[in-house]
Short mmCIF file of C-alpha atoms in Angstrom, two decimals:
data_model
loop_
_atom_site.label_atom_id
_atom_site.label_comp_id
_atom_site.label_asym_id
_atom_site.label_seq_id
_atom_site.Cartn_x
_atom_site.Cartn_y
_atom_site.Cartn_z
CA UNK A 49 27.66 -38.12 -31.21
CA UNK A 50 29.09 -40.10 -34.02
CA UNK A 51 32.12 -39.91 -36.04
CA UNK A 52 32.58 -37.00 -38.55
CA UNK A 53 34.05 -37.87 -41.85
CA UNK A 54 36.26 -35.14 -43.26
CA UNK A 55 34.52 -35.03 -46.66
CA UNK A 56 35.24 -32.63 -49.48
CA UNK A 57 33.46 -29.71 -47.73
CA UNK A 58 35.76 -29.68 -44.71
CA UNK A 59 38.22 -27.02 -45.99
CA UNK A 60 35.36 -24.66 -46.84
CA UNK A 61 33.78 -25.18 -43.46
CA UNK A 62 37.09 -24.49 -41.77
CA UNK A 63 37.49 -21.36 -43.89
CA UNK A 64 34.03 -20.14 -42.97
CA UNK A 65 34.81 -20.69 -39.29
CA UNK A 66 37.93 -18.55 -39.62
CA UNK A 67 36.00 -15.82 -41.47
CA UNK A 68 33.43 -15.69 -38.69
CA UNK A 69 36.16 -15.46 -36.08
CA UNK A 70 37.60 -12.58 -38.09
CA UNK A 71 34.11 -10.98 -38.22
CA UNK A 72 33.98 -11.33 -42.01
CA UNK A 73 30.36 -12.45 -41.84
CA UNK A 74 29.28 -11.61 -45.37
CA UNK A 75 32.17 -13.50 -46.88
CA UNK A 76 31.47 -16.40 -44.54
CA UNK A 77 27.89 -16.54 -45.80
CA UNK A 78 29.12 -16.55 -49.40
CA UNK A 79 31.52 -19.41 -48.69
CA UNK A 80 28.87 -21.42 -46.87
CA UNK A 81 26.22 -20.86 -49.54
CA UNK A 82 28.66 -22.09 -52.18
CA UNK A 83 29.46 -25.09 -50.03
CA UNK A 84 25.79 -26.03 -49.77
CA UNK A 85 25.76 -26.45 -53.54
CA UNK A 86 28.34 -29.20 -53.32
CA UNK A 87 27.23 -32.73 -54.02
CA UNK A 88 27.68 -35.55 -51.52
CA UNK A 89 27.65 -33.42 -48.40
CA UNK A 90 27.40 -35.60 -45.33
CA UNK A 91 24.70 -34.84 -42.77
CA UNK A 92 27.43 -33.93 -40.33
CA UNK A 93 28.86 -31.38 -42.73
CA UNK A 94 25.40 -29.93 -43.26
CA UNK A 95 24.87 -29.57 -39.51
CA UNK A 96 28.13 -27.67 -39.24
CA UNK A 97 27.31 -25.48 -42.24
CA UNK A 98 23.90 -24.50 -40.85
CA UNK A 99 25.40 -23.76 -37.45
CA UNK A 100 27.89 -21.36 -39.02
CA UNK A 101 25.31 -19.86 -41.36
CA UNK A 102 23.03 -19.15 -38.44
CA UNK A 103 25.84 -17.50 -36.53
CA UNK A 104 26.92 -15.39 -39.50
CA UNK A 105 23.37 -14.23 -40.22
CA UNK A 106 22.77 -13.41 -36.57
CA UNK A 107 25.84 -11.22 -36.56
CA UNK A 108 24.62 -9.55 -39.75
CA UNK A 109 21.29 -8.87 -38.07
CA UNK A 110 19.38 -10.98 -40.60
CA UNK A 111 16.96 -12.74 -38.30
CA UNK A 112 15.01 -14.37 -41.10
CA UNK A 113 18.02 -16.06 -42.65
CA UNK A 114 19.33 -17.05 -39.22
CA UNK A 115 15.98 -18.59 -38.40
CA UNK A 116 16.07 -20.71 -41.56
CA UNK A 117 19.52 -22.02 -40.73
CA UNK A 118 18.81 -22.74 -37.07
CA UNK A 119 15.54 -24.50 -37.85
CA UNK A 120 17.48 -27.03 -39.85
CA UNK A 121 20.13 -27.33 -37.18
CA UNK A 122 17.64 -27.70 -34.31
CA UNK A 123 16.02 -30.64 -36.06
CA UNK A 124 19.24 -32.52 -35.60
CA UNK A 125 20.37 -30.97 -32.31
CA UNK A 126 17.32 -29.81 -30.36
CA UNK A 127 19.50 -28.85 -27.39
CA UNK A 128 21.95 -26.75 -29.39
CA UNK A 129 22.98 -23.62 -27.51
CA UNK A 130 24.94 -20.62 -28.64
CA UNK A 131 28.29 -20.09 -27.02
CA UNK A 132 28.15 -17.84 -23.96
CA UNK A 133 30.92 -15.82 -25.53
CA UNK A 134 28.47 -14.39 -28.04
CA UNK A 135 27.26 -10.84 -27.24
CA UNK A 136 23.97 -10.60 -25.30
CA UNK A 137 22.11 -9.11 -28.27
CA UNK A 138 23.01 -12.09 -30.43
CA UNK A 139 22.10 -14.52 -27.68
CA UNK A 140 18.72 -12.86 -27.18
CA UNK A 141 17.98 -13.11 -30.89
CA UNK A 142 18.89 -16.79 -30.92
CA UNK A 143 16.77 -17.45 -27.83
CA UNK A 144 13.78 -15.94 -29.61
CA UNK A 145 14.37 -18.13 -32.67
CA UNK A 146 14.75 -21.25 -30.61
CA UNK A 147 11.55 -20.57 -28.68
CA UNK A 148 9.63 -20.09 -31.91
CA UNK A 149 11.00 -23.31 -33.36
CA UNK A 150 10.12 -25.25 -30.22
CA UNK A 151 6.54 -24.08 -30.34
CA UNK A 152 5.96 -25.54 -33.76
CA UNK A 153 4.92 -29.14 -33.98
CA UNK A 154 7.51 -31.33 -35.56
CA UNK A 155 6.22 -34.09 -37.76
CA UNK A 156 7.11 -37.54 -36.41
CA UNK A 157 9.52 -39.77 -38.28
CA UNK A 158 7.86 -42.75 -39.97
CA UNK A 159 9.54 -45.87 -41.30
CA UNK A 160 8.27 -48.38 -43.85
CA UNK A 161 10.57 -51.35 -44.40
CA UNK A 162 9.30 -54.62 -45.81
CA UNK A 163 12.06 -56.81 -47.21
CA UNK A 164 11.11 -59.93 -49.15
CA UNK A 165 10.46 -63.15 -47.23
CA UNK A 166 13.47 -64.72 -48.92
CA UNK A 167 16.57 -63.46 -50.72
CA UNK A 168 19.08 -65.28 -52.83
CA UNK A 169 22.40 -66.07 -51.18
CA UNK A 170 25.79 -65.47 -52.70
CA UNK A 171 25.18 -61.97 -53.99
CA UNK A 172 24.76 -58.52 -52.46
CA UNK A 173 21.18 -57.65 -51.65
CA UNK A 174 19.84 -54.12 -51.87
CA UNK A 175 16.82 -53.36 -49.72
CA UNK A 176 14.71 -50.23 -49.82
CA UNK A 177 12.88 -48.31 -47.11
CA UNK A 178 10.68 -45.25 -46.97
CA UNK A 179 11.50 -42.88 -44.16
CA UNK A 180 9.51 -39.67 -43.86
CA UNK A 181 10.48 -36.54 -41.94
CA UNK A 182 14.01 -37.75 -41.29
CA UNK A 183 15.67 -34.71 -39.75
CA UNK A 184 19.15 -33.48 -40.49
CA UNK A 185 21.78 -35.49 -38.66
CA UNK A 186 19.43 -38.40 -37.97
CA UNK A 187 20.30 -41.80 -39.32
CA UNK A 188 18.68 -45.12 -40.10
CA UNK A 189 20.54 -48.35 -39.54
CA UNK A 190 19.80 -52.01 -40.24
CA UNK A 191 21.06 -54.46 -37.60
CA UNK A 192 21.25 -58.08 -38.69
CA UNK A 193 22.63 -61.45 -37.67
CA UNK A 194 22.37 -65.02 -38.76
CA UNK A 195 19.79 -66.84 -36.70
CA UNK A 196 21.64 -68.50 -33.83
CA UNK A 197 24.34 -65.84 -33.59
CA UNK A 198 24.47 -63.51 -30.63
CA UNK A 199 25.98 -60.37 -32.10
CA UNK A 200 24.31 -58.07 -34.60
CA UNK A 201 26.22 -56.45 -37.42
CA UNK A 202 24.97 -53.18 -38.80
CA UNK A 203 24.88 -51.19 -41.98
CA UNK A 204 23.57 -47.66 -42.56
CA UNK A 205 20.81 -46.68 -44.94
CA UNK A 206 21.69 -44.08 -47.55
CA UNK A 207 19.30 -41.66 -49.17
CA UNK A 208 18.49 -42.20 -52.82
CA UNK A 209 19.54 -39.22 -54.88
CA UNK A 210 16.56 -37.14 -55.96
CA UNK A 211 14.12 -39.04 -53.73
CA UNK A 212 14.19 -37.51 -50.26
CA UNK A 213 12.09 -40.21 -48.57
CA UNK A 214 13.61 -43.25 -50.29
CA UNK A 215 16.54 -45.02 -48.64
CA UNK A 216 18.63 -48.03 -49.56
CA UNK A 217 20.77 -50.45 -47.64
CA UNK A 218 23.03 -53.11 -49.12
CA UNK A 219 23.86 -56.39 -47.43
CA UNK A 220 27.19 -57.61 -48.78
CA UNK A 221 27.42 -61.00 -50.42
CA UNK A 222 29.73 -62.43 -47.77
CA UNK A 223 27.03 -61.91 -45.14
CA UNK A 224 24.60 -63.98 -47.23
CA UNK A 225 26.71 -66.97 -48.13
CA UNK A 226 24.86 -69.45 -50.34
CA UNK A 227 24.21 -72.77 -48.65
CA UNK A 228 22.47 -75.92 -49.64
CA UNK A 229 19.76 -75.44 -47.08
CA UNK A 230 18.03 -72.10 -46.50
CA UNK A 231 18.78 -70.25 -43.28
CA UNK A 232 17.39 -67.20 -41.54
CA UNK A 233 18.68 -63.70 -41.07
CA UNK A 234 17.28 -61.83 -38.07
CA UNK A 235 17.14 -58.07 -38.28
CA UNK A 236 15.76 -54.87 -36.85
CA UNK A 237 15.85 -51.30 -38.10
CA UNK A 238 16.43 -48.27 -35.94
CA UNK A 239 16.06 -44.61 -36.89
CA UNK A 240 17.81 -42.36 -34.38
CA UNK A 241 18.81 -38.74 -33.96
CA UNK A 242 22.28 -37.38 -33.32
CA UNK A 243 21.98 -38.22 -29.64
CA UNK A 244 21.09 -41.83 -30.50
CA UNK A 245 17.51 -41.38 -29.34
CA UNK A 246 15.27 -43.81 -31.15
CA UNK A 247 12.81 -41.97 -33.40
CA UNK A 248 11.27 -44.94 -35.24
CA UNK A 249 12.05 -48.54 -35.99
CA UNK A 250 11.02 -52.02 -36.88
CA UNK A 251 11.72 -54.79 -34.40
CA UNK A 252 14.48 -54.63 -31.83
CA UNK A 253 17.36 -56.73 -30.55
CA UNK A 254 15.05 -58.84 -28.40
CA UNK A 255 12.30 -59.30 -30.96
CA UNK A 256 13.90 -59.08 -34.38
CA UNK A 257 12.11 -59.73 -37.64
CA UNK A 258 13.58 -62.21 -40.12
CA UNK A 259 13.93 -63.22 -43.72
CA UNK A 260 15.37 -66.34 -45.32
CA UNK A 261 18.46 -66.78 -47.45
CA UNK A 262 18.00 -69.41 -50.13
CA UNK A 263 20.21 -70.81 -52.84
CA UNK A 264 19.41 -70.19 -56.47
CA UNK A 265 16.38 -72.13 -57.63
CA UNK A 266 15.17 -72.90 -54.13
CA UNK A 267 11.49 -73.71 -53.88
CA UNK A 268 8.96 -72.36 -51.44
CA UNK A 269 9.06 -75.72 -49.68
CA UNK A 270 12.76 -75.23 -49.08
CA UNK A 271 12.03 -71.80 -47.68
CA UNK A 272 9.39 -73.21 -45.39
CA UNK A 273 11.79 -75.78 -44.05
CA UNK A 274 14.31 -73.09 -43.17
CA UNK A 275 12.28 -72.13 -40.15
CA UNK A 276 12.42 -75.67 -38.84
CA UNK A 277 16.03 -76.62 -39.54
CA UNK A 278 16.81 -76.85 -35.84
CA UNK A 279 14.18 -79.52 -35.43
CA UNK A 280 16.06 -81.84 -37.71
CA UNK A 281 17.94 -84.25 -35.47
CA UNK A 282 20.66 -84.76 -38.08
CA UNK A 283 21.73 -81.19 -37.50
CA UNK A 284 22.77 -82.19 -34.00
CA UNK A 285 23.91 -85.75 -34.67
CA UNK A 286 27.35 -86.47 -36.11
CA UNK A 287 29.39 -84.08 -38.27
CA UNK A 288 30.38 -82.01 -35.21
CA UNK A 289 33.98 -81.91 -36.40
CA UNK A 290 32.95 -80.78 -39.85
CA UNK A 291 30.71 -78.12 -38.36
CA UNK A 292 33.55 -76.87 -36.20
CA UNK A 293 35.78 -76.57 -39.25
CA UNK A 294 33.08 -74.70 -41.14
CA UNK A 295 32.59 -72.50 -38.09
CA UNK A 296 36.23 -71.52 -38.10
CA UNK A 297 36.09 -70.59 -41.77
CA UNK A 298 32.88 -68.67 -41.23
CA UNK A 299 34.40 -66.87 -38.28
CA UNK A 300 37.33 -65.76 -40.41
CA UNK A 301 35.03 -64.54 -43.19
CA UNK A 302 32.68 -62.71 -40.87
CA UNK A 303 35.22 -61.53 -38.33
CA UNK A 304 35.42 -57.98 -39.64
CA UNK A 305 31.72 -57.41 -39.06
CA UNK A 306 30.91 -59.45 -35.95
CA UNK A 307 34.03 -58.83 -33.87
CA UNK A 308 33.78 -55.09 -33.56
CA UNK A 309 32.56 -52.73 -30.93
CA UNK A 310 31.82 -49.09 -30.37
CA UNK A 311 33.30 -46.87 -27.71
CA UNK A 312 31.59 -43.75 -26.38
CA UNK A 313 34.23 -41.21 -25.38
CA UNK A 314 33.96 -37.99 -23.39
CA UNK A 315 36.69 -35.60 -24.48
CA UNK A 316 37.74 -33.22 -21.72
CA UNK A 317 39.61 -29.95 -21.90
CA UNK A 318 40.63 -28.83 -18.46
CA UNK A 319 39.98 -25.34 -17.21
CA UNK A 320 41.95 -25.73 -14.01
CA UNK A 321 45.46 -24.35 -13.65
CA UNK B 222 50.23 -17.41 -33.47
CA UNK B 223 47.74 -15.70 -35.70
CA UNK B 224 46.77 -12.10 -35.12
CA UNK B 225 43.22 -13.00 -34.19
CA UNK B 226 44.50 -15.56 -31.70
CA UNK B 227 46.85 -12.96 -30.18
CA UNK B 228 43.98 -10.52 -29.88
CA UNK B 229 41.75 -13.15 -28.32
CA UNK B 230 44.43 -14.35 -25.93
CA UNK B 231 45.19 -10.80 -24.80
CA UNK B 232 41.49 -10.14 -24.39
CA UNK B 233 41.05 -13.24 -22.30
CA UNK B 234 44.12 -12.31 -20.29
CA UNK B 235 42.51 -8.98 -19.46
CA UNK B 236 39.11 -10.44 -18.55
CA UNK B 237 39.83 -14.04 -17.71
CA UNK B 238 36.55 -14.99 -16.06
CA UNK B 239 34.07 -13.26 -18.29
CA UNK B 240 35.66 -12.92 -21.71
CA UNK B 241 36.06 -9.72 -23.64
CA UNK B 242 32.62 -8.30 -22.97
CA UNK B 243 32.58 -8.81 -19.21
CA UNK B 244 33.38 -6.66 -16.21
CA UNK B 245 36.97 -5.89 -15.29
CA UNK B 246 38.94 -5.77 -12.06
CA UNK B 247 37.71 -9.12 -10.76
CA UNK B 248 41.11 -10.71 -10.25
CA UNK B 249 43.27 -12.84 -12.45
CA UNK B 250 43.54 -16.55 -13.14
CA UNK B 251 46.56 -18.49 -14.24
CA UNK B 252 47.92 -18.41 -17.74
CA UNK B 253 47.21 -22.11 -18.07
CA UNK B 254 43.49 -21.42 -17.65
CA UNK B 255 43.62 -18.86 -20.42
CA UNK B 256 45.53 -21.19 -22.67
CA UNK B 257 43.09 -23.99 -21.99
CA UNK B 258 40.27 -21.68 -23.01
CA UNK B 259 42.31 -20.66 -26.03
CA UNK B 260 42.68 -24.31 -26.99
CA UNK B 261 38.94 -24.83 -26.68
CA UNK B 262 38.31 -21.81 -28.86
CA UNK B 263 40.98 -22.43 -31.45
CA UNK B 264 40.65 -26.18 -31.88
CA UNK B 265 38.95 -26.90 -35.17
CA UNK B 266 38.70 -30.62 -34.65
CA UNK B 267 39.48 -33.46 -32.34
CA UNK B 268 41.09 -36.52 -33.86
CA UNK B 269 40.69 -39.87 -32.14
CA UNK B 270 42.97 -42.80 -32.91
CA UNK B 271 43.23 -46.23 -31.31
CA UNK B 272 46.62 -47.85 -30.91
CA UNK B 273 47.12 -51.56 -30.35
CA UNK B 274 49.54 -52.77 -27.67
CA UNK B 275 48.72 -49.58 -25.85
CA UNK B 276 50.73 -50.42 -22.74
CA UNK B 277 53.89 -50.46 -24.83
CA UNK B 278 53.57 -46.66 -24.95
CA UNK B 279 54.09 -44.17 -22.15
CA UNK B 280 50.98 -41.99 -22.28
CA UNK B 281 52.76 -39.09 -20.64
CA UNK B 282 55.24 -39.09 -23.49
CA UNK B 283 52.61 -39.70 -26.18
CA UNK B 284 50.82 -36.52 -25.07
CA UNK B 285 53.83 -34.36 -25.89
CA UNK B 286 53.88 -34.73 -29.66
CA UNK B 287 51.87 -35.78 -32.70
CA UNK B 288 50.90 -39.43 -32.48
CA UNK B 289 51.93 -40.02 -36.07
CA UNK B 290 55.53 -39.23 -35.14
CA UNK B 291 55.55 -41.70 -32.30
CA UNK B 292 53.89 -44.90 -33.48
CA UNK B 293 54.10 -47.21 -36.42
CA UNK B 294 50.91 -46.49 -38.38
CA UNK B 295 50.43 -50.23 -38.70
CA UNK B 296 49.73 -50.21 -34.96
CA UNK B 297 46.63 -48.08 -35.46
CA UNK B 298 43.36 -49.95 -35.18
CA UNK B 299 41.04 -49.03 -38.01
CA UNK B 300 37.68 -47.52 -37.12
CA UNK B 301 34.59 -46.63 -39.11
CA UNK B 302 33.78 -43.04 -39.98
CA UNK B 303 30.34 -41.49 -40.50
CA UNK B 304 30.41 -42.49 -44.16
CA UNK B 305 31.00 -46.12 -43.31
CA UNK B 306 34.58 -46.03 -44.48
CA UNK B 307 37.42 -47.59 -42.58
CA UNK B 308 39.96 -45.05 -41.42
CA UNK B 309 43.05 -44.98 -39.26
CA UNK B 310 41.43 -42.26 -37.15
CA UNK B 311 38.23 -40.26 -37.04
CA UNK B 312 37.82 -36.53 -36.60
CA UNK B 313 35.06 -34.49 -34.98
CA UNK B 314 34.35 -30.78 -35.24
CA UNK B 315 35.12 -29.08 -31.97
CA UNK B 316 31.87 -28.58 -30.06
CA UNK B 317 32.89 -28.40 -26.45
CA UNK B 318 30.34 -27.69 -23.77
CA UNK B 319 30.54 -24.41 -21.92
CA UNK B 320 32.21 -25.06 -18.58
CA UNK B 321 30.56 -23.03 -15.86
CA UNK B 322 33.20 -23.17 -13.20
CA UNK B 323 36.94 -22.83 -13.41
CA UNK B 324 37.27 -26.35 -12.06
CA UNK B 325 34.89 -27.95 -14.53
CA UNK B 326 36.43 -29.33 -17.70
CA UNK B 327 34.74 -28.51 -20.97
CA UNK B 328 33.54 -31.70 -22.54
CA UNK B 329 32.41 -33.20 -25.82
CA UNK B 330 30.85 -36.64 -26.26
CA UNK B 331 31.72 -38.68 -29.32
CA UNK B 332 31.35 -42.35 -30.32
CA UNK B 333 34.04 -44.37 -32.05
CA UNK B 334 32.62 -47.22 -34.10
CA UNK B 335 33.85 -50.34 -35.81
CA UNK B 336 36.70 -51.07 -33.39
CA UNK B 337 38.01 -54.61 -33.65
CA UNK B 338 37.51 -56.45 -30.38
CA UNK B 339 40.71 -56.90 -28.47
CA UNK B 340 42.72 -55.96 -25.44
CA UNK B 341 45.46 -53.57 -24.50
CA UNK B 342 44.53 -50.49 -26.51
CA UNK B 343 45.44 -46.83 -26.11
CA UNK B 344 42.95 -44.19 -27.21
CA UNK B 345 44.69 -40.95 -28.22
CA UNK B 346 42.71 -37.74 -28.69
CA UNK B 347 44.43 -34.81 -30.35
CA UNK B 348 43.21 -31.24 -30.78
CA UNK B 349 43.89 -29.83 -34.26
CA UNK B 350 44.24 -26.14 -35.04
CA UNK B 351 42.57 -24.29 -37.91
CA UNK B 352 45.86 -23.90 -39.73
CA UNK B 353 46.52 -25.53 -43.08
CA UNK B 354 48.09 -27.95 -42.47
CA UNK B 355 46.77 -28.17 -38.90
CA UNK B 356 49.03 -28.10 -35.86
CA UNK B 357 48.74 -29.93 -32.58
CA UNK B 358 47.15 -27.90 -29.81
CA UNK B 359 46.75 -30.60 -27.19
CA UNK B 360 46.66 -34.33 -26.61
CA UNK B 361 45.04 -36.85 -24.29
CA UNK B 362 46.24 -40.46 -24.07
CA UNK B 363 44.13 -43.13 -22.36
CA UNK B 364 44.63 -46.84 -21.83
CA UNK B 365 41.66 -49.07 -22.58
CA UNK B 366 42.05 -52.61 -21.34
CA UNK B 367 39.50 -54.23 -23.59
CA UNK B 368 37.08 -53.54 -26.41
CA UNK B 369 34.19 -56.00 -26.59
CA UNK B 370 31.66 -56.51 -29.35
CA UNK B 371 28.78 -54.08 -29.23
CA UNK B 372 28.73 -50.96 -27.13
CA UNK B 373 31.43 -50.61 -24.51
CA UNK B 374 31.47 -48.58 -21.33
CA UNK B 375 32.06 -44.86 -21.82
CA UNK B 376 35.66 -43.71 -21.68
CA UNK B 377 36.01 -40.49 -19.71
CA UNK B 378 39.21 -39.22 -21.28
CA UNK B 379 42.01 -37.69 -19.27
CA UNK B 380 41.84 -33.88 -19.43
CA UNK B 381 43.73 -32.75 -22.47
CA UNK B 382 47.30 -31.59 -21.97
CA UNK B 383 47.82 -28.26 -23.73
CA UNK B 384 50.94 -26.73 -25.19
CA UNK B 385 52.25 -23.17 -24.66
CA UNK B 386 52.52 -22.92 -28.44
CA UNK B 387 51.03 -25.31 -30.98
CA UNK B 388 53.34 -28.15 -31.93
CA UNK B 389 54.38 -27.68 -35.53
CA UNK B 390 53.47 -31.12 -36.78
CA UNK B 391 50.44 -32.12 -38.79
CA UNK B 392 48.60 -34.60 -36.58
CA UNK B 393 46.29 -35.76 -39.37
CA UNK B 394 46.26 -39.54 -39.75
#
């Protein structure tokens, strides 16, 4: 699972949860329907909204509406199960819906991402991708590093408003510092579901793709030489002290993105006395 | 305690193993079990925060009150939320698994991202109620010796300590 931002819809979602607990299912549906109209809902909020909508409709006996909500939810969480505390009739209805959804063929996710061979350093770079059939709760992420580095940084794609299959990612300017000589950025793209299962991608950590970062006005010859910079003996001869100093500065500039990690956590609530 | 929570708690007290729609007369279980179930049902969210110089804090003590009342907020290590924003803590909707046996904790897997590499951290997980503002239902404090770049080993958190009544402090960071 990944982190859930609170977002503007959180109070409404909390209110709908309380209404369902109080068996006010019709009011809960009204609140949730209104919430769906809000702009800038995160995928996580949408997952939660559809879960509650499905539950409210099930309790109202509206199988059709419940099916619609759970179909969207099951795209993101195929193993979602109703709480065992729900009455048997409700659980049977959900089991029927889930079985029907499973029988249908889901269209595979496809990714098209072709950045330019070279980008200009010193300014943020926006790159576009086409991702089809990206289910609710799934995400696409670009991992990148300067050639020679060990650790990848990452940045998430965001969906373009009004264009469901078009996604954008922005590399900040400080990650593409302008230098006299072109250098390479290695990258790979991963599209994954809420359980971090890879659905589609381009490249991987062991075989990344790459593009060059050039200074303004660089020629194609300069770009060509970027792939052979390490063959230049002057890179290795002399200037070691200057390189170390530059490395320290670079480390400070890039520290927020390279020196970070993720921590999977299992939260436990004990049931033992 | 809200009326619905009272009703639920009394219902669970009557039918502790099976919930309100199960058979009766099957023997009782301790109040703490009921309250733990109540926490799992009533928790709206779990909030996870990472504290630097973790060993400076006594986890047993940290678990008794809202974290925000016990640490300098400058000690919190910023993390990245789902929207890519840096936050002092991240929150997850409560989606605990269904524990089958009385001895099996209910669990929920989450991932905390964008943690600055370093050593000597404490990871504090707090259960928030549905109230506005929320109250503290339970807390789990865990020492993490080191966070490295990339993905780290999974932290299996200590089972959450619950409170007889919610602590009247807003845990939100």
